[in-house]
Coordinates of C-alpha atoms and ligand atoms in Angstrom, one line a residue:
M1 CA -25.0 -33.4 15.1
K2 CA -23.2 -35.2 12.3
T3 CA -22.5 -33.6 9.0
I4 CA -24.7 -34.6 6.0
T5 CA -21.8 -36.3 4.2
S6 CA -20.9 -38.3 7.3
V7 CA -24.5 -39.5 7.7
L8 CA -24.6 -40.5 4.0
S9 CA -21.2 -42.1 4.3
G10 CA -22.6 -44.3 7.1
I11 CA -25.5 -45.4 4.8
V12 CA -23.3 -46.1 1.8
S13 CA -20.6 -47.9 3.9
E14 CA -23.3 -50.3 5.1
A15 CA -24.3 -51.0 1.5
F16 CA -20.7 -51.8 0.6
E17 CA -20.6 -54.1 3.6
K18 CA -23.8 -55.8 2.6
C19 CA -22.4 -56.5 -0.8
G20 CA -19.3 -58.1 0.8
Y21 CA -16.9 -55.2 0.4
D22 CA -14.9 -53.2 2.9
K23 CA -17.1 -50.5 4.4
K24 CA -14.2 -48.0 4.2
L25 CA -15.1 -47.7 0.5
G26 CA -18.4 -45.9 1.3
N27 CA -17.0 -42.4 1.7
V28 CA -19.5 -39.8 0.3
I29 CA -18.5 -36.4 -0.9
V30 CA -20.4 -33.4 -2.3
S31 CA -20.9 -33.8 -6.0
D32 CA -18.7 -31.9 -8.3
R33 CA -21.5 -31.9 -10.9
L34 CA -24.5 -30.5 -9.1
D35 CA -26.4 -30.6 -12.3
L36 CA -26.2 -34.4 -12.2
C37 CA -26.6 -35.2 -8.6
Q38 CA -26.1 -33.7 -5.1
F39 CA -23.6 -36.2 -3.7
Q40 CA -21.3 -38.9 -4.9
C41 CA -19.3 -41.9 -3.8
N42 CA -16.1 -43.0 -5.7
G43 CA -15.3 -46.0 -3.6
A44 CA -16.0 -48.5 -6.4
F45 CA -12.8 -47.5 -8.1
Q46 CA -10.7 -48.5 -5.2
G47 CA -12.9 -51.6 -4.7
A48 CA -12.0 -52.7 -8.2
K49 CA -8.3 -52.9 -7.3
L50 CA -8.9 -54.6 -4.0
Y51 CA -11.3 -57.2 -5.3
R52 CA -10.1 -57.6 -8.9
K53 CA -13.5 -56.9 -10.3
A54 CA -14.9 -54.4 -12.9
P55 CA -15.5 -51.2 -11.0
I56 CA -18.9 -50.6 -12.6
I57 CA -20.1 -54.0 -11.4
I58 CA -19.3 -53.0 -7.8
A59 CA -21.0 -49.6 -8.3
K60 CA -24.1 -51.2 -9.6
E61 CA -24.3 -53.7 -6.8
V62 CA -24.0 -51.0 -4.2
A63 CA -26.4 -48.7 -6.0
Q64 CA -29.1 -51.4 -6.1
I65 CA -29.0 -51.7 -2.3
L66 CA -29.1 -48.0 -1.9
A67 CA -32.1 -47.6 -4.3
G68 CA -34.3 -49.1 -1.6
N69 CA -33.4 -46.5 0.9
P70 CA -36.1 -43.8 1.5
V71 CA -33.3 -41.1 2.0
F72 CA -32.6 -41.1 -1.8
A73 CA -34.7 -39.8 -4.6
K74 CA -32.2 -41.0 -7.1
V75 CA -29.3 -43.4 -7.0
E76 CA -27.3 -44.1 -10.2
A77 CA -24.2 -46.1 -11.0
V78 CA -22.6 -44.4 -14.0
N79 CA -19.6 -45.2 -16.0
P80 CA -16.8 -45.6 -15.2
A81 CA -17.8 -46.3 -11.6
F82 CA -19.4 -43.3 -9.9
I83 CA -22.3 -43.7 -7.5
N84 CA -24.4 -40.6 -7.9
L85 CA -26.8 -39.7 -5.1
T86 CA -29.7 -37.3 -4.8
L87 CA -31.7 -36.8 -1.7
T88 CA -35.5 -36.8 -1.5
D89 CA -36.9 -33.3 -0.8
E90 CA -38.4 -34.6 2.5
Y91 CA -35.1 -35.9 3.7
L92 CA -33.2 -32.7 2.8
A93 CA -35.9 -30.5 4.5
A94 CA -35.9 -32.7 7.6
F95 CA -32.1 -32.4 7.8
C96 CA -32.3 -28.6 7.6
G97 CA -35.1 -28.7 10.2
Q98 CA -32.9 -30.7 12.5
L99 CA -30.0 -28.3 11.9
A100 CA -32.2 -25.3 12.7
N101 CA -32.9 -26.7 16.1
D102 CA -29.4 -28.1 16.8
E103 CA -27.8 -26.1 19.6
N104 CA -24.6 -25.8 17.5
L105 CA -26.5 -25.1 14.3
G106 CA -25.0 -28.1 12.6
I107 CA -21.4 -27.3 13.4
P108 CA -19.7 -30.6 14.2
Q109 CA -18.2 -30.9 17.7
V110 CA -14.9 -32.4 18.6
E111 CA -15.3 -35.6 20.4
E112 CA -12.3 -35.5 22.8
D113 CA -11.4 -32.8 25.3
T114 CA -9.2 -30.4 23.4
T115 CA -7.4 -27.4 24.7
V116 CA -5.8 -25.0 22.2
V117 CA -3.6 -22.0 23.0
I118 CA -3.7 -19.5 20.2
D119 CA -0.8 -17.1 20.0
Y120 CA -2.0 -14.2 17.8
G121 CA -1.9 -10.5 17.5
G122 CA 1.8 -10.3 18.5
P123 CA 1.9 -6.4 18.6
N124 CA 5.1 -4.7 19.7
V125 CA 4.9 -2.3 22.6
A126 CA 5.5 1.4 21.7
K127 CA 4.8 0.8 18.1
P128 CA 1.3 1.6 16.8
L129 CA -0.5 -1.3 15.1
H130 CA 0.2 -1.3 11.4
I131 CA -1.3 -3.5 8.7
G132 CA 1.3 -6.2 9.2
H133 CA -0.4 -6.9 12.5
L134 CA -3.9 -6.8 11.0
R135 CA -3.8 -10.3 9.5
S136 CA -2.6 -12.0 12.7
A137 CA -5.4 -10.3 14.7
V138 CA -8.2 -10.9 12.1
I139 CA -7.2 -14.5 11.3
G140 CA -6.4 -15.4 14.8
E141 CA -9.7 -14.1 16.2
A142 CA -11.6 -16.1 13.6
L143 CA -9.6 -19.3 14.4
K144 CA -10.3 -18.8 18.1
R145 CA -14.0 -18.5 17.5
L146 CA -14.0 -21.4 15.0
A147 CA -12.3 -23.7 17.5
R148 CA -14.6 -22.6 20.2
S149 CA -17.7 -23.1 18.1
S150 CA -16.4 -26.6 17.4
G151 CA -16.4 -27.4 21.1
M152 CA -12.7 -26.9 21.9
K153 CA -11.4 -25.1 24.9
V154 CA -9.5 -22.1 23.6
I155 CA -7.1 -19.7 25.2
G156 CA -6.1 -16.6 23.2
D157 CA -2.8 -15.0 24.1
V158 CA -1.6 -11.8 22.5
H159 CA 2.1 -12.5 23.2
L160 CA 3.2 -8.9 23.3
G161 CA 6.6 -8.0 22.0
D162 CA 7.7 -6.1 25.2
W163 CA 11.2 -7.4 26.1
G164 CA 13.7 -6.9 23.4
M165 CA 15.9 -4.2 21.9
P166 CA 13.0 -1.9 20.9
M167 CA 12.4 -1.3 24.7
G168 CA 16.0 -0.3 25.2
L169 CA 15.8 2.1 22.2
V170 CA 12.7 3.8 23.6
I171 CA 14.2 4.1 27.1
A172 CA 17.5 5.4 25.7
E173 CA 15.7 8.1 23.7
L174 CA 13.5 9.1 26.6
M175 CA 16.7 9.5 28.6
E176 CA 18.2 11.8 26.0
R177 CA 15.1 13.9 26.0
N178 CA 14.6 13.9 29.8
P179 CA 17.9 13.3 31.5
D180 CA 16.7 14.7 34.8
W181 CA 13.9 12.1 35.3
K182 CA 14.3 10.3 38.6
C183 CA 13.9 6.9 37.0
F184 CA 17.3 7.4 35.2
S185 CA 19.2 8.1 38.4
D186 CA 20.9 5.3 40.3
D187 CA 19.2 6.2 43.6
F188 CA 15.7 5.6 42.2
D189 CA 13.8 3.8 44.9
P190 CA 10.7 1.9 43.7
A191 CA 9.2 2.0 47.2
V192 CA 8.8 5.8 47.0
D193 CA 9.6 6.9 43.5
T194 CA 7.4 6.5 40.4
A195 CA 8.0 6.9 36.7
P196 CA 6.3 9.8 34.9
T197 CA 3.0 9.2 33.1
L198 CA 3.6 8.8 29.4
D199 CA 1.5 9.7 26.4
V200 CA 1.0 7.0 23.8
N201 CA 1.3 9.4 20.9
E202 CA 4.7 10.5 22.1
L203 CA 5.7 6.8 22.4
N204 CA 4.6 6.0 19.0
E205 CA 6.7 8.8 17.6
I206 CA 9.7 7.9 19.7
Y207 CA 10.3 4.3 18.5
P208 CA 10.7 5.0 14.8
F209 CA 12.9 8.0 15.7
A210 CA 15.1 6.0 18.0
S211 CA 15.3 3.1 15.6
G212 CA 16.4 5.4 12.8
K213 CA 19.0 7.0 15.1
S214 CA 20.5 3.7 16.2
K215 CA 21.3 3.0 12.5
Q216 CA 23.5 6.1 12.2
D217 CA 24.7 6.6 15.8
E218 CA 26.8 3.7 17.0
A219 CA 27.2 5.1 20.5
F220 CA 23.4 5.5 20.8
K221 CA 22.9 1.9 19.7
E222 CA 25.5 0.7 22.2
K223 CA 23.6 2.6 24.9
A224 CA 20.3 1.0 24.0
H225 CA 21.9 -2.4 24.1
T226 CA 23.2 -1.8 27.6
I227 CA 19.8 -0.5 28.7
T228 CA 18.1 -3.6 27.3
A229 CA 20.4 -5.9 29.2
Q230 CA 19.9 -3.8 32.4
L231 CA 16.2 -3.8 31.9
Q232 CA 16.2 -7.6 31.6
A233 CA 18.2 -7.7 34.8
R234 CA 15.4 -5.5 36.3
K235 CA 17.2 -2.3 37.2
P236 CA 14.6 -0.6 39.3
G237 CA 14.4 2.8 37.5
Y238 CA 14.3 1.3 34.0
Y239 CA 11.9 -1.4 35.1
A240 CA 9.4 1.2 36.5
L241 CA 9.6 3.3 33.3
W242 CA 9.2 0.1 31.3
K243 CA 6.0 -0.7 33.2
E244 CA 4.6 2.7 32.4
I245 CA 5.5 2.2 28.7
I246 CA 3.5 -1.0 28.8
R247 CA 0.6 0.6 30.5
A248 CA 0.2 3.4 28.0
S249 CA 0.8 1.1 25.0
V250 CA -1.6 -1.6 26.1
E251 CA -4.3 0.8 26.8
D252 CA -4.0 2.1 23.2
L253 CA -3.7 -1.3 21.7
K254 CA -6.9 -2.5 23.4
K255 CA -8.7 0.4 21.8
S256 CA -7.5 -0.5 18.4
Y257 CA -8.3 -4.2 18.8
S258 CA -11.8 -3.4 20.0
K259 CA -12.5 -1.5 16.8
L260 CA -11.8 -4.8 15.1
S261 CA -13.9 -6.9 17.5
V262 CA -10.7 -8.7 18.5
D263 CA -10.0 -9.6 22.1
F264 CA -7.6 -11.7 24.1
D265 CA -7.9 -13.9 27.2
Y266 CA -4.4 -13.1 28.2
W267 CA -2.1 -10.1 27.7
Y268 CA 1.1 -12.0 28.4
G269 CA 4.2 -10.7 26.8
E270 CA 7.7 -11.9 26.0
S271 CA 8.7 -10.4 29.4
D272 CA 6.4 -13.0 31.2
A273 CA 8.6 -15.7 29.7
D274 CA 11.4 -14.4 31.8
N275 CA 10.4 -16.3 34.9
Y276 CA 10.7 -19.5 32.9
I277 CA 14.1 -18.9 31.4
P278 CA 16.1 -20.4 34.3
K279 CA 14.0 -23.5 34.0
L280 CA 14.6 -23.6 30.2
L281 CA 18.3 -23.2 30.6
K282 CA 18.5 -26.0 33.2
I283 CA 16.5 -28.4 31.0
L284 CA 18.7 -27.7 28.0
E285 CA 21.8 -28.1 30.2
D286 CA 20.7 -31.3 31.9
K287 CA 19.8 -32.9 28.6
G288 CA 23.2 -31.9 27.3
L289 CA 21.6 -30.0 24.4
M290 CA 23.2 -26.6 24.9
Y291 CA 26.8 -25.7 24.4
E292 CA 29.0 -22.7 24.0
S293 CA 30.0 -21.4 20.7
E294 CA 31.9 -18.1 20.2
G295 CA 30.8 -17.0 23.6
A296 CA 27.1 -17.6 22.9
M297 CA 25.0 -20.5 24.1
I298 CA 23.4 -22.5 21.3
V299 CA 21.4 -25.7 20.6
D300 CA 21.8 -27.6 17.4
V301 CA 18.5 -28.6 15.7
A302 CA 19.7 -29.6 12.2
D303 CA 18.7 -33.0 10.9
E304 CA 20.5 -35.2 8.4
S305 CA 17.5 -35.2 6.1
D306 CA 17.4 -31.4 5.9
K307 CA 17.5 -30.0 2.4
A308 CA 18.0 -26.4 3.4
P309 CA 20.4 -25.1 6.1
M310 CA 19.0 -25.2 9.6
P311 CA 21.0 -22.9 11.8
P312 CA 21.3 -23.6 15.5
V313 CA 19.0 -21.9 18.1
L314 CA 20.6 -19.0 19.8
I315 CA 19.6 -19.2 23.4
K316 CA 21.9 -16.6 25.1
K317 CA 24.2 -13.9 23.8
T318 CA 27.7 -13.1 25.0
D319 CA 26.4 -10.2 27.2
G320 CA 23.8 -12.5 28.8
S321 CA 20.8 -11.1 27.0
V322 CA 18.2 -13.5 25.7
L323 CA 16.6 -13.5 22.3
Y324 CA 13.3 -14.1 20.4
D325 CA 14.0 -17.9 20.3
T326 CA 14.6 -18.0 24.0
T327 CA 11.4 -16.2 25.0
D328 CA 9.4 -18.4 22.6
L329 CA 10.8 -21.6 24.1
A330 CA 10.3 -20.4 27.7
T331 CA 6.7 -19.4 26.8
I332 CA 6.1 -23.0 25.7
I333 CA 7.1 -24.1 29.3
Q334 CA 4.7 -21.5 30.8
R335 CA 1.8 -22.6 28.5
E336 CA 2.5 -26.3 29.3
E337 CA 2.4 -25.6 33.1
D338 CA -0.6 -23.3 33.0
F339 CA -2.9 -24.9 30.4
K340 CA -1.6 -28.4 29.5
P341 CA -2.7 -27.7 25.9
T342 CA -3.4 -30.3 23.2
S343 CA -2.1 -27.8 20.7
I344 CA -0.4 -24.4 20.4
W345 CA -1.3 -22.5 17.3
Y346 CA 1.0 -19.6 16.2
V347 CA -0.8 -17.2 13.9
V348 CA 2.3 -15.4 12.6
D349 CA 3.6 -14.2 9.3
K350 CA 4.8 -17.1 7.2
R351 CA 8.2 -15.4 6.8
Q352 CA 8.9 -16.5 10.4
A353 CA 8.7 -20.1 9.4
L354 CA 12.3 -20.8 10.1
H355 CA 12.2 -19.4 13.6
F356 CA 9.2 -21.6 14.4
E357 CA 10.8 -24.7 12.9
Q358 CA 13.9 -24.1 15.0
C359 CA 11.8 -23.5 18.2
F360 CA 9.6 -26.6 17.6
R361 CA 12.6 -28.8 17.0
C362 CA 14.4 -27.6 20.1
S363 CA 11.2 -28.0 22.1
R364 CA 10.8 -31.6 20.9
K365 CA 14.5 -32.4 21.7
A366 CA 14.1 -31.0 25.2
S367 CA 10.6 -32.5 25.6
L368 CA 9.1 -29.2 26.7
V369 CA 5.6 -30.5 25.9
N370 CA 4.0 -33.9 25.7
E371 CA 4.8 -35.9 22.6
A372 CA 1.1 -35.8 21.6
T373 CA 0.9 -32.0 21.9
T374 CA 1.1 -30.3 18.5
L375 CA 3.0 -27.1 17.9
E376 CA 1.7 -25.5 14.7
H377 CA 2.9 -22.4 12.9
L378 CA -0.2 -21.2 11.0
G379 CA 1.7 -18.9 8.7
F380 CA -0.1 -16.2 6.7
G381 CA 0.8 -14.3 3.5
T382 CA 1.3 -10.6 3.0
M383 CA -1.3 -8.0 2.3
N384 CA -0.1 -6.2 -0.8
G385 CA -0.9 -3.0 -2.7
S386 CA -2.0 -3.0 -6.3
D387 CA 1.7 -3.1 -7.3
G388 CA 2.0 -6.5 -5.7
K389 CA 4.3 -5.2 -3.0
P390 CA 3.5 -4.9 0.7
Y391 CA 0.8 -2.3 1.2
K392 CA 2.2 1.2 1.9
T393 CA 0.9 4.7 2.4
R394 CA 0.9 7.1 -0.6
D395 CA 4.3 8.5 0.4
G396 CA 5.8 5.0 0.7
G397 CA 5.6 4.8 4.6
V398 CA 4.2 2.0 6.7
M399 CA 0.4 2.1 6.7
Q400 CA -1.0 2.4 10.2
L401 CA -4.1 0.5 11.1
S402 CA -6.0 3.6 12.3
M403 CA -5.3 5.3 9.0
L404 CA -6.6 2.3 7.1
L405 CA -9.8 2.2 9.2
D406 CA -10.4 5.9 8.7
T407 CA -10.0 5.6 5.0
A408 CA -12.4 2.7 4.8
Y409 CA -14.9 4.5 7.1
E410 CA -15.0 7.5 4.8
A411 CA -15.6 5.3 1.8
A412 CA -18.3 3.3 3.6
L413 CA -20.1 6.4 4.6
E414 CA -20.5 7.3 1.0
R415 CA -22.0 4.0 0.1
I416 CA -24.8 3.7 2.6
N417 CA -28.2 5.2 2.0
R418 CA -28.6 7.8 4.7
D419 CA -32.4 8.0 4.1
N420 CA -32.6 4.5 5.7
F421 CA -31.5 5.8 9.1
D422 CA -33.4 7.6 11.8
S423 CA -30.3 9.5 12.9
E424 CA -26.9 10.6 11.7
E425 CA -25.4 8.7 14.6
E426 CA -27.0 5.4 13.5
A427 CA -25.7 6.0 9.9
C428 CA -22.2 6.6 11.2
K429 CA -22.2 3.5 13.4
T430 CA -23.4 1.4 10.4
A431 CA -20.6 2.8 8.2
Q432 CA -18.1 1.9 10.9
K433 CA -19.3 -1.7 11.0
L434 CA -19.5 -1.9 7.2
A435 CA -15.9 -0.6 6.9
V436 CA -14.6 -3.2 9.4
A437 CA -16.6 -6.0 7.9
C438 CA -15.3 -5.2 4.4
I439 CA -11.7 -5.1 5.5
K440 CA -12.0 -8.3 7.5
F441 CA -13.9 -10.3 4.9
G442 CA -11.6 -9.1 2.2
D443 CA -8.8 -10.6 4.2
L444 CA -10.5 -13.8 5.4
I445 CA -11.9 -14.9 2.0
N446 CA -8.3 -15.7 1.0
H447 CA -6.7 -18.8 2.3
R448 CA -4.5 -17.5 5.1
S449 CA -1.3 -18.8 3.5
K450 CA -1.8 -16.7 0.4
D451 CA -0.8 -13.1 -0.3
Y452 CA -3.6 -10.9 -1.3
I453 CA -4.1 -7.4 -2.8
F454 CA -5.8 -4.8 -0.6
D455 CA -8.4 -3.2 -2.8
L456 CA -10.9 -1.1 -0.9
D457 CA -13.2 -0.5 -3.8
K458 CA -13.5 -4.2 -4.5
F459 CA -14.0 -5.0 -0.8
L460 CA -16.8 -2.4 -0.5
S461 CA -18.6 -3.5 -3.6
A462 CA -22.1 -4.8 -3.0
E463 CA -21.5 -7.6 -5.4
G464 CA -19.2 -10.6 -5.3
K465 CA -17.5 -12.2 -2.3
T466 CA -17.4 -9.2 -0.1
G467 CA -18.3 -8.3 3.4
A468 CA -20.7 -5.7 2.0
Y469 CA -22.6 -8.3 0.0
L470 CA -23.1 -10.5 3.1
L471 CA -24.2 -7.6 5.4
Y472 CA -26.5 -6.6 2.6
M473 CA -28.1 -10.0 2.5
V474 CA -28.7 -10.0 6.2
T475 CA -30.4 -6.6 5.9
R476 CA -32.6 -8.1 3.1
I477 CA -33.8 -10.9 5.4
C478 CA -34.4 -8.4 8.2
S479 CA -36.5 -6.4 5.8
V480 CA -38.6 -9.4 4.7
L481 CA -39.3 -10.2 8.4
R482 CA -40.1 -6.5 9.1
K483 CA -42.3 -6.1 6.1
G484 CA -44.2 -9.3 6.8
G485 CA -44.6 -8.2 10.4
I486 CA -43.2 -11.5 11.4
S487 CA -41.5 -12.2 14.7
D488 CA -38.2 -13.9 14.7
E489 CA -39.0 -15.9 17.8
G490 CA -40.0 -19.5 18.5
E491 CA -39.0 -22.8 17.0
I492 CA -38.0 -22.8 13.4
V493 CA -40.0 -25.6 11.8
I494 CA -38.7 -26.9 8.4
D495 CA -40.1 -30.1 7.1
R496 CA -40.9 -29.8 3.4
L497 CA -39.9 -27.8 0.3
Y498 CA -41.9 -26.5 -2.7
T499 CA -39.6 -25.0 -5.3
D500 CA -36.2 -25.5 -7.1
S501 CA -34.5 -22.5 -5.6
E502 CA -35.7 -23.6 -2.2
R503 CA -34.0 -27.0 -2.8
E504 CA -30.7 -25.3 -3.8
L505 CA -30.8 -23.1 -0.7
M506 CA -31.4 -26.1 1.6
L507 CA -28.5 -27.9 0.0
S508 CA -26.3 -24.9 0.9
I509 CA -27.7 -25.0 4.4
A510 CA -27.1 -28.7 4.8
L511 CA -23.4 -28.2 3.9
T512 CA -22.7 -25.8 6.8
G513 CA -21.2 -28.7 8.8
E514 CA -18.8 -29.6 6.0
A515 CA -17.5 -26.0 5.8
F516 CA -16.8 -25.8 9.5
E517 CA -15.2 -29.2 9.5
H518 CA -12.9 -28.3 6.6
A519 CA -12.0 -24.9 8.0
L520 CA -11.1 -26.5 11.3
A521 CA -9.0 -29.3 9.7
E522 CA -7.0 -26.8 7.7
R523 CA -7.1 -24.0 10.3
A524 CA -8.4 -21.8 7.5
P525 CA -11.4 -19.5 8.0
N526 CA -11.8 -18.9 4.3
Y527 CA -14.0 -22.0 4.0
I528 CA -16.5 -20.3 6.4
C529 CA -16.4 -17.2 4.2
E530 CA -17.0 -19.3 1.1
N531 CA -19.9 -21.1 2.7
A532 CA -21.5 -17.9 3.9
Y533 CA -21.2 -16.5 0.4
Q534 CA -22.8 -19.6 -1.1
L535 CA -25.7 -19.3 1.4
A536 CA -26.2 -15.7 0.5
V537 CA -26.2 -16.4 -3.2
A538 CA -28.7 -19.2 -2.8
F539 CA -30.8 -17.0 -0.6
S540 CA -30.8 -14.3 -3.1
K541 CA -32.1 -16.6 -5.8
F542 CA -34.7 -18.0 -3.5
Y543 CA -35.8 -14.5 -2.6
H544 CA -36.1 -13.5 -6.3
D545 CA -38.0 -16.6 -7.3
N546 CA -40.5 -16.7 -4.5
H547 CA -42.7 -13.9 -3.4
I548 CA -42.5 -14.5 0.2
V549 CA -44.4 -11.7 1.9
S550 CA -47.3 -11.7 -0.6
E551 CA -47.7 -15.5 -0.8
E552 CA -51.3 -16.4 -0.2
D553 CA -50.9 -20.1 0.7
E554 CA -50.3 -19.7 4.5
Q555 CA -48.5 -23.0 4.8
K556 CA -46.1 -22.1 2.1
K557 CA -45.6 -18.6 3.4
T558 CA -44.8 -20.0 6.9
A559 CA -42.3 -22.5 5.5
W560 CA -40.6 -19.7 3.6
I561 CA -40.5 -17.4 6.5
N562 CA -38.9 -20.1 8.6
L563 CA -36.3 -20.7 5.9
C564 CA -35.6 -16.9 6.0
R565 CA -35.2 -17.1 9.7
L566 CA -32.8 -20.0 9.5
V567 CA -30.7 -18.3 6.8
K568 CA -30.5 -15.2 8.9
K569 CA -29.4 -17.3 12.0
L570 CA -26.8 -19.1 9.9
I571 CA -25.2 -16.2 8.2
T572 CA -25.2 -14.3 11.5
K573 CA -23.4 -17.3 13.0
H574 CA -20.9 -17.4 10.2
L575 CA -20.2 -13.7 10.6
D576 CA -19.9 -14.1 14.3
V577 CA -17.3 -16.8 13.9
L578 CA -15.4 -14.4 11.5
A579 CA -15.9 -11.7 14.2
I580 CA -17.9 -9.5 11.8
E581 CA -20.9 -7.6 13.2
P582 CA -24.1 -7.6 11.1
V583 CA -26.3 -4.5 10.6
E584 CA -30.1 -4.2 10.4
R585 CA -30.1 -1.7 7.5
M586 CA -27.6 -0.2 5.1
Ligands
LIG601 N1 6.0 -9.5 18.0 C1 6.3 -10.4 16.9 C2 6.4 -9.6 15.6 O1 6.0 -8.5 15.5 C3 5.2 -11.5 16.7 C4 5.1 -12.4 17.8 C5 4.5 -13.7 17.3 N2 4.4 -14.7 18.3 C6 5.4 -15.5 18.8 N3 5.1 -16.4 19.8 N4 6.6 -15.4 18.3 O2 7.0 -10.1 14.7

């Protein structure tokens, strides 16, 4: 179904046309003075310039036509030229009733076939997830669900970092520790030999160790380099060991992501781009874009209008090994072949902006995708500690995700009321959900491009724009329905309203479509968070002002219960799009 502002824009556009003006002037927006009116149209200002007329005259002419429309309870042309609009209660209620029974709950659907590949998560093999990877997973999952709920076909790909120097470092260190492993000997035969089974905890310890060592030990670093190049050339022993590293690491990563309700359609990695590299090189060569410079192969992507330096894309190093740019470009070819996407969204730290700009320019020059296909780097800011610097552990180390989740879980356990639960197990499960909800909402409420401060106390607070507040509101509604012995089944009929707080609540409900539209246009889930919060606040007021369960007028009571059911359905939908699980009690 259409959003309320687009329905109203249609009506107001027609009125402009009737008065002899361009109908484009009839765009309606939500009022910025809700005390005066619910919606407004500012088209008369532009009309004044186009038709050389006093703006208020135009506003008055249009208002006069609109006044006859049964949709509006009040239409006013006010100085200097605003057209202020307020809906009748009947119309507002009917709109909410329609939304309640819309299969998409009022979320506008894209009109054309759209396929989006979302590249998010981006963990690196053999490194445990740390909080730097949290944002990509949390924002990417929400964007995936947002695009899906708007009718797009969406493919989520984790784009595992599994092919670069870190792999060489891990293998080099494993070799130092276990020189007698068959996979390190030249007569390793993949037909009969296998690599030993690895333990992920050991792997997670090895990478930082090897990385540190390579900074002090030049010979070790050199060895890791050679191993990386040999692995990329698929030397059998290294390749078998590498496969085992991936297996152990991916198994562990999947566990961590599932705790966050994050999942991927594809677990492709940088290594999968390998098959497409010969094709990439050929295209770049055929188009005369790639040339040799100091032994390396590069592509120029600078433009005359560039204000900042734009270095060339490094495709191949002197030793033949490929780089981050190369795998990203080759992956574009793979995605184009497999999915023919309308867009590719990269949910990656905004500090990688230059890398993506270089890749996108190179991709355009080489026509790796259709001209109409958009390549979008949806950069995000940093999660900081209270000192404004990237969040660290107490001793200054990198905060691992599991540690963060454990801390949040302990704090959540203290906040829930254990008397509300039949068993300890149920209480623990709820605390787990609450902890994850608070961390995710605390992240998603900020526009993705902004940095934010990680403040667990604030995130877990039952007041304000927090996951805890929203989960609490859902439990409130569940409890109203439980206390009233009311079933949450059957059609939700909403066709009239009785009180002021009900009207405010319905206005919030009616604006659901706008929030989703805005979030999709900006690729920014924070508008969904904001709308969910506004709904919760309006519900809270409605709940305080009206005694739902004890209401004696049956008609009123039924109407209110239906409204409760709709709000529950809506907030649950918002939370689902944010990949946050609701709870029944807290
Ligand atoms: N693994 C990379 C990192 O940790 C992120 C990958 C992002 N995706 C991409 N297509 N480059 O920085």
